[in-house]
Amino acid sequence: MTLPQLYTSVTLRSYESIRYSPEHGRVEGSGMGSPFIMGLNGLVLRNVSGYVKKLKIVGQWREHDLEEFSKRGRVPDSSIMLNTLVRVAIERDPRPIMIVPPLPSLVALKVIDVDPLCYVDDISLLLAESTNLRELKIVWSPRMREMREPSVNLSTMFGRCQSKSRPLTLRRIAIKNLFTYTADDFCESIYDFSAVEEITVINSTGALGDAGAAAFIDSPLRKTGPTFPSLKLLRGDKVSRDLQHLLANTTGLEKLYLIGDKRGTNYDSPSTYPRSPSSNGSSPLSDLHSSSLRDDTIEAIAQNHGQTLRHLLLPPQWRLTSDNVALIVRNCPNLEQLGLGAEFDRFMSMRLLMPFLQKINAIRVLDNPDSSDFRDKMHELDDGRHEKQIGGATSKNEWSRFRWMELADLVFEVGKTELMEDEEGATPGKMVYRRRVWKRDAEAVKDIAIWKMDSMDV
């Protein structure tokens, strides 16, 4: 009679250091494991888990040589074993699981804060039977990546699609914070690659900017099999050889947003981070500043997507050379919005090439996250000086569609061409044609794609 009551509410507490009994001075758990581990073991092995209504696991957990494991991209075995035991203990407890039913008319679905240990709602039936689903956005909790916990199993979510041999016919896919084992082969049976038009991948690849916490992740952009013949939009916060190969093996992109790292990571030295299996042997830091990766990616963009590309945003860490800019301008004549990084001297020469982009309406010259030189030079000129120079440089007919410019963190709106007095010319009172220009705040451009897409949102 008392057994069910005893196990109704269970609290297991772990301590960072070995504790001694105040009664007899002996080590707690002497001759076996700690009381914490033995209690967890009892829930796993004994037939009492069915009585548990509330389970709380608290305290500290200390790993030996954790720093050494982190540098090598490994999770200590003891952490994996603890994670496994906790999962088994929880899964043995009877818990209410909400199986979301299929919605035949469902077209778009967004699922947020997905955490397999905290929320056990099952959407596999919804995904498998909602045959009209065309847009899927999944945001996992960042906890798994932060804790290096490989608890995400894609088969739990998409297993029904695989077993029914009925891949999803998705046009738009967006994922964020995914941390899982290699899933390339499994993804082949989840959705139809030929139908995909838009892909967004945020904080979900083991590429540039990832530390040891991402060593287990495998890039969702890695494709050695079918390509994406219908792909029109690609957006992500990481750059890697996998991405470069994808760009080199597809054609017809219209919008490409490589937004760079928005998490404020401090990169100390190449030896700080392990080499991730998905970065093909190059460290995150070397990828971040790799001129060869930059040049190869820009070449793939220009050669394979130049004629169709309308929006292009490149990582601000890439400070483009004159050759890089010329390659983009020559091969991408239909660009309407462009964002790239260039230092002051490159920016001045870039102005000579921009008139060849006759459809351009917005340009962002991005600030360098590793140096303040470009931003400082832009701020040395007062706003009035910027407005006059931009107004004069864009007054010709080839700039007729141009409306917005950002220099580092300064945003300007460009209006119509007007006849006005040249206050700084050699002939006082001379009238010249110049476009009216106003400085604006960031709120004015928040809905323009080249700014709106430059975020970690999905």
Tab-separated table of C-alpha atoms in Angstrom:
chain	number	residue	atom	x	y	z
A	1	MET	CA	0.000	0.000	0.000
A	2	THR	CA	2.816	2.423	0.785
A	3	LEU	CA	4.959	1.592	-2.283
A	4	PRO	CA	2.932	3.589	-4.830
A	5	GLN	CA	2.889	6.607	-2.487
A	6	LEU	CA	6.651	6.362	-1.936
A	7	TYR	CA	7.430	6.706	-5.640
A	8	THR	CA	4.777	9.293	-6.551
A	9	SER	CA	7.310	12.132	-6.422
A	10	VAL	CA	11.030	11.346	-6.918
A	11	THR	CA	13.922	13.810	-6.621
A	12	LEU	CA	17.450	12.689	-7.461
A	13	ARG	CA	20.245	15.084	-6.548
A	14	SER	CA	23.809	14.899	-7.858
A	15	TYR	CA	26.712	16.523	-6.035
A	16	GLU	CA	29.918	17.738	-7.625
A	17	SER	CA	32.132	16.307	-4.887
A	18	ILE	CA	32.131	13.105	-2.805
A	19	ARG	CA	30.008	13.432	0.339
A	20	TYR	CA	30.433	11.738	3.719
A	21	SER	CA	27.686	10.543	6.022
A	22	PRO	CA	27.343	12.764	9.145
A	23	GLU	CA	26.378	9.689	11.188
A	24	HIS	CA	29.341	7.360	10.655
A	25	GLY	CA	31.707	9.380	8.459
A	26	ARG	CA	31.736	6.889	5.617
A	27	VAL	CA	31.500	7.823	1.951
A	28	GLU	CA	27.945	7.959	0.681
A	29	GLY	CA	27.494	5.047	-1.699
A	30	SER	CA	30.578	3.261	-0.410
A	31	GLY	CA	31.129	0.026	-2.322
A	32	MET	CA	28.799	1.039	-5.158
A	33	GLY	CA	27.854	4.149	-7.123
A	34	SER	CA	26.656	7.454	-5.727
A	35	PRO	CA	23.111	7.623	-4.330
A	36	PHE	CA	22.202	9.653	-7.412
A	37	ILE	CA	23.331	6.948	-9.852
A	38	MET	CA	21.898	4.129	-7.768
A	39	GLY	CA	18.525	5.886	-7.584
A	40	LEU	CA	18.529	6.398	-11.331
A	41	ASN	CA	19.531	2.780	-11.797
A	42	GLY	CA	16.603	1.694	-9.619
A	43	LEU	CA	14.124	3.575	-11.793
A	44	VAL	CA	15.554	1.889	-14.875
A	45	LEU	CA	15.774	-1.690	-13.561
A	46	ARG	CA	13.027	-2.029	-10.959
A	47	ASN	CA	9.328	-2.229	-11.702
A	48	VAL	CA	8.488	1.017	-9.917
A	49	SER	CA	8.628	3.603	-12.689
A	50	GLY	CA	4.906	3.212	-13.336
A	51	TYR	CA	4.184	4.805	-9.954
A	52	VAL	CA	6.219	7.954	-10.667
A	53	LYS	CA	4.148	11.033	-11.427
A	54	LYS	CA	6.855	13.648	-10.847
A	55	LEU	CA	10.584	13.165	-11.501
A	56	LYS	CA	13.108	15.889	-10.714
A	57	ILE	CA	16.852	15.604	-11.438
A	58	VAL	CA	18.923	18.396	-9.889
A	59	GLY	CA	22.454	19.204	-8.797
A	60	GLN	CA	25.890	19.342	-10.405
A	61	TRP	CA	27.637	16.962	-12.776
A	62	ARG	CA	31.395	17.237	-13.136
A	63	GLU	CA	33.361	15.734	-16.001
A	64	HIS	CA	37.044	14.930	-15.844
A	65	ASP	CA	39.167	16.423	-18.634
A	66	LEU	CA	36.113	18.171	-20.100
A	67	GLU	CA	38.272	20.860	-21.703
A	68	GLU	CA	40.404	18.227	-23.421
A	69	PHE	CA	37.302	16.447	-24.752
A	70	SER	CA	35.883	19.766	-26.031
A	71	LYS	CA	39.038	20.560	-27.974
A	72	ARG	CA	38.768	17.227	-29.738
A	73	GLY	CA	35.062	17.538	-30.481
A	74	ARG	CA	34.145	14.605	-28.212
A	75	VAL	CA	31.477	14.220	-25.570
A	76	PRO	CA	32.732	12.204	-22.552
A	77	ASP	CA	31.347	8.682	-22.300
A	78	SER	CA	30.000	9.379	-18.822
A	79	SER	CA	27.841	12.210	-20.200
A	80	ILE	CA	26.468	9.954	-22.923
A	81	MET	CA	25.749	7.215	-20.385
A	82	LEU	CA	24.022	9.677	-18.054
A	83	ASN	CA	21.934	10.981	-20.924
A	84	THR	CA	20.995	7.425	-21.918
A	85	LEU	CA	20.012	6.460	-18.372
A	86	VAL	CA	17.867	9.554	-17.949
A	87	ARG	CA	16.122	8.909	-21.251
A	88	VAL	CA	15.425	5.284	-20.348
A	89	ALA	CA	14.114	6.285	-16.935
A	90	ILE	CA	11.830	8.910	-18.412
A	91	GLU	CA	10.616	6.680	-21.226
A	92	ARG	CA	9.660	3.971	-18.729
A	93	ASP	CA	7.450	6.409	-16.889
A	94	PRO	CA	3.897	6.563	-18.217
A	95	ARG	CA	3.515	10.011	-19.715
A	96	PRO	CA	0.674	11.565	-21.656
A	97	ILE	CA	1.794	11.826	-25.290
A	98	MET	CA	-0.188	14.017	-27.626
A	99	ILE	CA	-0.323	12.448	-31.086
A	100	VAL	CA	-1.204	15.315	-33.388
A	101	PRO	CA	-3.757	14.095	-35.940
A	102	PRO	CA	-3.366	14.699	-39.675
A	103	LEU	CA	-4.884	17.815	-41.210
A	104	PRO	CA	-5.649	17.071	-44.874
A	105	SER	CA	-5.916	20.761	-45.793
A	106	LEU	CA	-2.756	21.844	-43.939
A	107	VAL	CA	-0.448	23.814	-46.233
A	108	ALA	CA	2.088	25.425	-43.861
A	109	LEU	CA	3.397	24.223	-40.487
A	110	LYS	CA	5.827	25.838	-38.031
A	111	VAL	CA	6.939	23.924	-34.929
A	112	ILE	CA	9.075	25.719	-32.335
A	113	ASP	CA	11.056	24.793	-29.199
A	114	VAL	CA	11.327	21.130	-30.169
A	115	ASP	CA	13.035	19.241	-27.330
A	116	PRO	CA	12.656	15.449	-27.233
A	117	LEU	CA	13.412	15.217	-23.498
A	118	CYS	CA	11.069	17.992	-22.387
A	119	TYR	CA	8.183	17.805	-24.848
A	120	VAL	CA	7.003	14.458	-26.163
A	121	ASP	CA	4.252	15.550	-28.531
A	122	ASP	CA	4.278	13.342	-31.620
A	123	ILE	CA	3.835	15.108	-34.974
A	124	SER	CA	4.909	12.162	-37.137
A	125	LEU	CA	1.329	11.268	-38.095
A	126	LEU	CA	0.582	14.909	-38.896
A	127	LEU	CA	3.591	15.066	-41.227
A	128	ALA	CA	2.951	11.728	-42.895
A	129	GLU	CA	-0.752	12.210	-43.592
A	130	SER	CA	-0.994	15.945	-44.332
A	131	THR	CA	-0.547	15.411	-48.044
A	132	ASN	CA	-1.043	19.080	-48.981
A	133	LEU	CA	1.796	20.312	-46.762
A	134	ARG	CA	4.073	22.593	-48.787
A	135	GLU	CA	5.912	24.672	-46.155
A	136	LEU	CA	7.642	23.251	-43.075
A	137	LYS	CA	9.605	25.219	-40.461
A	138	ILE	CA	11.110	23.446	-37.436
A	139	VAL	CA	12.964	25.266	-34.664
A	140	TRP	CA	14.644	22.979	-32.149
A	141	SER	CA	15.489	24.187	-28.680
A	142	PRO	CA	19.087	25.495	-28.604
A	143	ARG	CA	19.615	23.426	-25.445
A	144	MET	CA	20.800	20.319	-27.290
A	145	ARG	CA	23.518	22.175	-29.177
A	146	GLU	CA	24.588	24.113	-26.101
A	147	MET	CA	24.753	20.954	-23.959
A	148	ARG	CA	26.129	18.782	-26.793
A	149	GLU	CA	23.256	16.386	-26.238
A	150	PRO	CA	22.624	14.100	-29.250
A	151	SER	CA	19.039	13.329	-28.271
A	152	VAL	CA	17.384	14.387	-31.533
A	153	ASN	CA	16.354	11.444	-33.693
A	154	LEU	CA	14.845	12.452	-37.024
A	155	SER	CA	13.250	9.030	-37.450
A	156	THR	CA	10.925	9.820	-34.531
A	157	MET	CA	9.550	12.787	-36.432
A	158	PHE	CA	9.744	11.554	-40.011
A	159	GLY	CA	9.715	7.761	-39.599
A	160	ARG	CA	6.150	7.404	-40.832
A	161	CYS	CA	7.039	9.233	-44.050
A	162	GLN	CA	9.903	6.826	-44.574
A	163	SER	CA	7.931	3.675	-43.744
A	164	LYS	CA	5.099	4.654	-46.081
A	165	SER	CA	7.575	5.539	-48.855
A	166	ARG	CA	5.694	8.794	-49.173
A	167	PRO	CA	8.186	11.693	-49.146
A	168	LEU	CA	6.840	15.142	-48.376
A	169	THR	CA	6.249	17.395	-51.381
A	170	LEU	CA	7.626	20.518	-49.720
A	171	ARG	CA	8.335	23.761	-51.527
A	172	ARG	CA	9.774	25.650	-48.553
A	173	ILE	CA	11.924	24.147	-45.788
A	174	ALA	CA	13.417	25.993	-42.807
A	175	ILE	CA	15.323	24.474	-39.878
A	176	LYS	CA	17.051	26.046	-36.911
A	177	ASN	CA	19.210	24.683	-34.054
A	178	LEU	CA	19.244	21.113	-35.383
A	179	PHE	CA	21.835	18.927	-33.602
A	180	THR	CA	21.829	15.278	-34.589
A	181	TYR	CA	23.879	12.439	-35.996
A	182	THR	CA	24.477	12.086	-39.729
A	183	ALA	CA	21.135	12.083	-41.471
A	184	ASP	CA	21.983	12.397	-45.168
A	185	ASP	CA	20.636	9.014	-46.233
A	186	PHE	CA	17.548	9.390	-44.066
A	187	CYS	CA	16.767	12.807	-45.604
A	188	GLU	CA	16.568	11.190	-49.032
A	189	SER	CA	13.290	9.545	-48.001
A	190	ILE	CA	11.819	12.474	-46.039
A	191	TYR	CA	11.043	14.918	-48.827
A	192	ASP	CA	11.108	15.170	-52.596
A	193	PHE	CA	14.224	17.146	-53.555
A	194	SER	CA	12.833	18.020	-56.977
A	195	ALA	CA	9.947	20.018	-55.464
A	196	VAL	CA	11.978	22.194	-53.067
A	197	GLU	CA	12.089	25.889	-54.007
A	198	GLU	CA	13.329	27.525	-50.788
A	199	ILE	CA	15.751	26.325	-48.095
A	200	THR	CA	16.708	28.106	-44.868
A	201	VAL	CA	19.278	26.556	-42.513
A	202	ILE	CA	20.167	28.489	-39.343
A	203	ASN	CA	22.607	27.314	-36.654
A	204	SER	CA	22.341	23.761	-37.931
A	205	THR	CA	25.510	22.880	-39.819
A	206	GLY	CA	28.982	21.863	-38.688
A	207	ALA	CA	30.758	24.479	-40.745
A	208	LEU	CA	32.253	27.936	-40.401
A	209	GLY	CA	31.951	29.428	-36.933
A	210	ASP	CA	31.115	26.201	-35.114
A	211	ALA	CA	33.057	25.190	-32.042
A	212	GLY	CA	33.359	21.700	-30.571
A	213	ALA	CA	29.717	21.800	-29.600
A	214	ALA	CA	28.822	21.174	-33.236
A	215	ALA	CA	31.200	18.314	-33.894
A	216	PHE	CA	28.388	15.767	-34.169
A	217	ILE	CA	26.264	17.699	-36.612
A	218	ASP	CA	26.330	16.833	-40.275
A	219	SER	CA	25.462	19.444	-42.839
A	220	PRO	CA	21.882	19.346	-44.184
A	221	LEU	CA	23.329	21.076	-47.258
A	222	ARG	CA	25.574	18.139	-48.128
A	223	LYS	CA	24.177	16.549	-51.265
A	224	THR	CA	25.968	13.892	-53.243
A	225	GLY	CA	22.839	12.405	-54.745
A	226	PRO	CA	19.893	14.276	-56.269
A	227	THR	CA	20.269	18.025	-56.649
A	228	PHE	CA	17.560	20.662	-56.263
A	229	PRO	CA	16.370	21.452	-59.811
A	230	SER	CA	13.646	23.851	-58.618
A	231	LEU	CA	15.637	25.693	-55.943
A	232	LYS	CA	15.091	29.477	-56.076
A	233	LEU	CA	16.039	30.700	-52.598
A	234	LEU	CA	18.855	29.591	-50.282
A	235	ARG	CA	19.547	31.192	-46.920
A	236	GLY	CA	21.932	30.230	-44.128
A	237	ASP	CA	24.355	31.484	-41.509
A	238	LYS	CA	27.285	29.162	-42.306
A	239	VAL	CA	29.644	28.768	-45.230
A	240	SER	CA	31.494	25.549	-45.981
A	241	ARG	CA	32.803	23.429	-48.837
A	242	ASP	CA	29.508	21.539	-48.733
A	243	LEU	CA	27.653	24.753	-49.503
A	244	GLN	CA	30.127	25.684	-52.229
A	245	HIS	CA	29.660	22.274	-53.855
A	246	LEU	CA	25.888	22.637	-53.672
A	247	LEU	CA	26.080	26.017	-55.419
A	248	ALA	CA	28.396	24.548	-58.047
A	249	ASN	CA	25.990	21.670	-58.761
A	250	THR	CA	22.737	23.607	-59.005
A	251	THR	CA	21.525	26.363	-61.301
A	252	GLY	CA	18.810	28.980	-61.381
A	253	LEU	CA	18.953	30.511	-57.884
A	254	GLU	CA	17.128	33.839	-57.661
A	255	LYS	CA	17.854	34.757	-54.044
A	256	LEU	CA	20.922	33.848	-51.984
A	257	TYR	CA	21.389	35.128	-48.441
A	258	LEU	CA	24.602	34.113	-46.608
A	259	ILE	CA	24.016	36.052	-43.455
A	260	GLY	CA	27.226	35.369	-41.547
A	261	ASP	CA	27.480	34.703	-37.820
A	262	LYS	CA	25.043	36.727	-35.698
A	263	ARG	CA	25.841	35.131	-32.336
A	264	GLY	CA	28.823	37.294	-31.373
A	265	THR	CA	31.211	34.351	-31.116
A	266	ASN	CA	34.771	35.159	-30.089
A	267	TYR	CA	37.307	33.383	-32.261
A	268	ASP	CA	40.526	33.022	-30.312
A	269	SER	CA	42.826	30.804	-32.338
A	270	PRO	CA	42.549	27.885	-34.787
A	271	SER	CA	43.694	25.453	-32.112
A	272	THR	CA	40.772	26.386	-29.853
A	273	TYR	CA	38.277	24.446	-31.941
A	274	PRO	CA	38.358	20.853	-33.131
A	275	ARG	CA	38.011	19.896	-36.743
A	276	SER	CA	34.435	18.972	-37.425
A	277	PRO	CA	33.757	15.934	-39.626
A	278	SER	CA	31.455	18.062	-41.764
A	279	SER	CA	34.030	20.763	-42.501
A	280	ASN	CA	36.287	18.519	-44.577
A	281	GLY	CA	39.349	18.901	-42.378
A	282	SER	CA	39.429	22.689	-42.164
A	283	SER	CA	38.992	24.543	-38.905
A	284	PRO	CA	36.053	26.958	-38.453
A	285	LEU	CA	38.402	29.886	-38.161
A	286	SER	CA	40.284	29.061	-41.340
A	287	ASP	CA	36.981	28.639	-43.210
A	288	LEU	CA	35.780	31.992	-41.905
A	289	HIS	CA	38.722	33.856	-43.418
A	290	SER	CA	39.560	31.460	-46.247
A	291	SER	CA	40.145	33.431	-49.446
A	292	SER	CA	40.044	30.226	-51.499
A	293	LEU	CA	36.612	29.255	-50.140
A	294	ARG	CA	35.400	32.817	-50.701
A	295	ASP	CA	36.687	32.935	-54.274
A	296	ASP	CA	35.384	29.452	-55.152
A	297	THR	CA	31.944	30.229	-53.717
A	298	ILE	CA	31.693	33.555	-55.566
A	299	GLU	CA	32.766	31.858	-58.789
A	300	ALA	CA	30.103	29.162	-58.342
A	301	ILE	CA	27.487	31.848	-57.711
A	302	ALA	CA	28.516	33.895	-60.742
A	303	GLN	CA	28.897	31.014	-63.180
A	304	ASN	CA	25.867	28.904	-62.171
A	305	HIS	CA	23.361	31.470	-60.943
A	306	GLY	CA	24.452	34.831	-62.353
A	307	GLN	CA	21.800	35.181	-65.041
A	308	THR	CA	18.897	34.438	-62.684
A	309	LEU	CA	20.136	35.958	-59.415
A	310	ARG	CA	18.164	38.969	-58.161
A	311	HIS	CA	19.165	39.139	-54.474
A	312	LEU	CA	22.686	38.415	-53.190
A	313	LEU	CA	23.947	38.808	-49.629
A	314	LEU	CA	27.495	37.657	-48.805
A	315	PRO	CA	29.056	37.226	-45.331
A	316	PRO	CA	30.489	40.470	-43.906
A	317	GLN	CA	33.705	38.626	-42.996
A	318	TRP	CA	34.441	38.333	-46.712
A	319	ARG	CA	36.165	41.598	-47.646
A	320	LEU	CA	35.869	41.398	-51.413
A	321	THR	CA	38.622	42.279	-53.848
A	322	SER	CA	38.075	44.314	-57.018
A	323	ASP	CA	38.208	41.065	-59.006
A	324	ASN	CA	35.469	39.543	-56.819
A	325	VAL	CA	33.206	42.545	-57.353
A	326	ALA	CA	33.910	42.660	-61.091
A	327	LEU	CA	33.045	38.943	-61.408
A	328	ILE	CA	29.698	39.510	-59.695
A	329	VAL	CA	28.858	42.606	-61.766
A	330	ARG	CA	29.789	41.001	-65.087
A	331	ASN	CA	27.868	37.783	-64.482
A	332	CYS	CA	24.844	38.990	-62.487
A	333	PRO	CA	23.186	41.684	-64.640
A	334	ASN	CA	19.741	41.210	-63.070
A	335	LEU	CA	20.708	41.958	-59.471
A	336	GLU	CA	18.175	44.140	-57.673
A	337	GLN	CA	19.553	43.920	-54.114
A	338	LEU	CA	23.209	43.388	-53.201
A	339	GLY	CA	25.009	43.152	-49.858
A	340	LEU	CA	28.756	42.569	-49.574
A	341	GLY	CA	31.824	43.465	-47.554
A	342	ALA	CA	34.565	45.714	-48.927
A	343	GLU	CA	37.179	47.979	-47.380
A	344	PHE	CA	37.294	51.695	-48.176
A	345	ASP	CA	39.673	51.520	-51.152
A	346	ARG	CA	37.699	48.661	-52.723
A	347	PHE	CA	34.461	50.560	-52.106
A	348	MET	CA	35.725	53.565	-54.051
A	349	SER	CA	36.648	51.440	-57.080
A	350	MET	CA	33.388	49.479	-56.752
A	351	ARG	CA	31.432	52.667	-57.472
A	352	LEU	CA	32.747	52.587	-61.043
A	353	LEU	CA	31.229	49.152	-61.635
A	354	MET	CA	27.811	49.638	-60.066
A	355	PRO	CA	26.210	51.493	-63.034
A	356	PHE	CA	26.418	48.217	-64.979
A	357	LEU	CA	23.798	46.806	-62.585
A	358	GLN	CA	20.937	48.722	-64.162
A	359	LYS	CA	18.226	46.964	-62.158
A	360	ILE	CA	19.840	47.584	-58.763
A	361	ASN	CA	17.655	49.307	-56.162
A	362	ALA	CA	19.469	48.555	-52.870
A	363	ILE	CA	23.145	48.158	-51.959
A	364	ARG	CA	24.644	47.319	-48.590
A	365	VAL	CA	28.396	47.715	-48.061
A	366	LEU	CA	28.713	45.704	-44.856
A	367	ASP	CA	30.733	46.545	-41.796
A	368	ASN	CA	33.746	44.358	-41.033
A	369	PRO	CA	33.039	42.364	-37.831
A	370	ASP	CA	36.799	41.891	-37.316
A	371	SER	CA	37.821	45.527	-37.720
A	372	SER	CA	36.310	48.988	-37.307
A	373	ASP	CA	38.384	50.630	-40.068
A	374	PHE	CA	35.620	50.813	-42.669
A	375	ARG	CA	33.008	51.981	-40.173
A	376	ASP	CA	35.390	54.621	-38.799
A	377	LYS	CA	36.047	56.006	-42.288
A	378	MET	CA	32.325	56.206	-43.005
A	379	HIS	CA	31.728	58.080	-39.760
A	380	GLU	CA	34.535	60.534	-40.441
A	381	LEU	CA	32.277	62.185	-43.044
A	382	ASP	CA	29.231	64.001	-41.760
A	383	ASP	CA	25.806	62.967	-42.988
A	384	GLY	CA	25.500	65.950	-45.308
A	385	ARG	CA	28.683	65.001	-47.095
A	386	HIS	CA	27.426	61.446	-47.625
A	387	GLU	CA	24.104	62.720	-48.928
A	388	LYS	CA	25.745	64.996	-51.492
A	389	GLN	CA	28.179	62.358	-52.724
A	390	ILE	CA	25.496	59.671	-53.031
A	391	GLY	CA	23.119	62.131	-54.715
A	392	GLY	CA	25.721	63.149	-57.263
A	393	ALA	CA	27.010	59.638	-57.985
A	394	THR	CA	23.498	58.257	-58.622
A	395	SER	CA	22.053	61.109	-60.696
A	396	LYS	CA	22.596	59.437	-64.085
A	397	ASN	CA	19.941	57.412	-65.867
A	398	GLU	CA	21.584	54.041	-65.174
A	399	TRP	CA	20.822	54.574	-61.465
A	400	SER	CA	17.147	55.377	-62.042
A	401	ARG	CA	15.862	52.397	-60.004
A	402	PHE	CA	18.255	52.887	-57.102
A	403	ARG	CA	16.583	53.723	-53.770
A	404	TRP	CA	18.600	52.522	-50.745
A	405	MET	CA	22.247	52.401	-49.636
A	406	GLU	CA	23.926	51.262	-46.437
A	407	LEU	CA	27.539	52.131	-45.610
A	408	ALA	CA	28.669	50.133	-42.552
A	409	ASP	CA	25.802	51.079	-40.212
A	410	LEU	CA	24.641	54.245	-42.008
A	411	VAL	CA	21.432	53.941	-44.052
A	412	PHE	CA	20.414	56.413	-46.756
A	413	GLU	CA	17.269	56.744	-48.869
A	414	VAL	CA	17.747	58.050	-52.400
A	415	GLY	CA	14.964	60.120	-53.936
A	416	LYS	CA	14.314	61.764	-57.274
A	417	THR	CA	16.795	63.784	-59.319
A	418	GLU	CA	16.468	67.533	-58.795
A	419	LEU	CA	18.183	70.658	-60.086
A	420	MET	CA	20.030	72.277	-57.187
A	421	GLU	CA	22.883	74.625	-56.456
A	422	ASP	CA	26.376	73.137	-56.366
A	423	GLU	CA	27.592	74.513	-53.056
A	424	GLU	CA	31.032	72.932	-53.314
A	425	GLY	CA	31.761	73.407	-57.037
A	426	ALA	CA	34.390	75.667	-58.565
A	427	THR	CA	31.715	78.037	-59.872
A	428	PRO	CA	29.569	79.494	-57.061
A	429	GLY	CA	25.866	79.401	-57.814
A	430	LYS	CA	26.164	76.822	-60.586
A	431	MET	CA	23.114	74.587	-60.852
A	432	VAL	CA	23.625	70.827	-61.108
A	433	TYR	CA	21.415	67.736	-61.195
A	434	ARG	CA	21.620	65.650	-58.069
A	435	ARG	CA	19.326	63.169	-56.393
A	436	ARG	CA	17.787	64.068	-53.081
A	437	VAL	CA	19.185	61.865	-50.285
A	438	TRP	CA	18.108	61.449	-46.653
A	439	LYS	CA	19.686	59.544	-43.776
A	440	ARG	CA	17.288	56.986	-42.277
A	441	ASP	CA	17.280	54.677	-39.278
A	442	ALA	CA	17.215	50.894	-39.437
A	443	GLU	CA	13.436	50.819	-39.027
A	444	ALA	CA	13.015	52.244	-42.524
A	445	VAL	CA	14.588	49.213	-44.221
A	446	LYS	CA	13.446	46.388	-41.921
A	447	ASP	CA	10.998	45.031	-44.527
A	448	ILE	CA	13.376	45.189	-47.501
A	449	ALA	CA	14.614	41.661	-48.219
A	450	ILE	CA	18.368	42.284	-48.139
A	451	TRP	CA	17.944	43.580	-44.569
A	452	LYS	CA	14.995	41.477	-43.450
A	453	MET	CA	16.680	38.204	-44.384
A	454	ASP	CA	19.867	39.179	-42.568
A	455	SER	CA	18.763	37.688	-39.244
A	456	MET	CA	18.638	34.422	-37.306
A	457	ASP	CA	14.845	34.160	-37.643
A	458	VAL	CA	13.097	31.512	-39.724
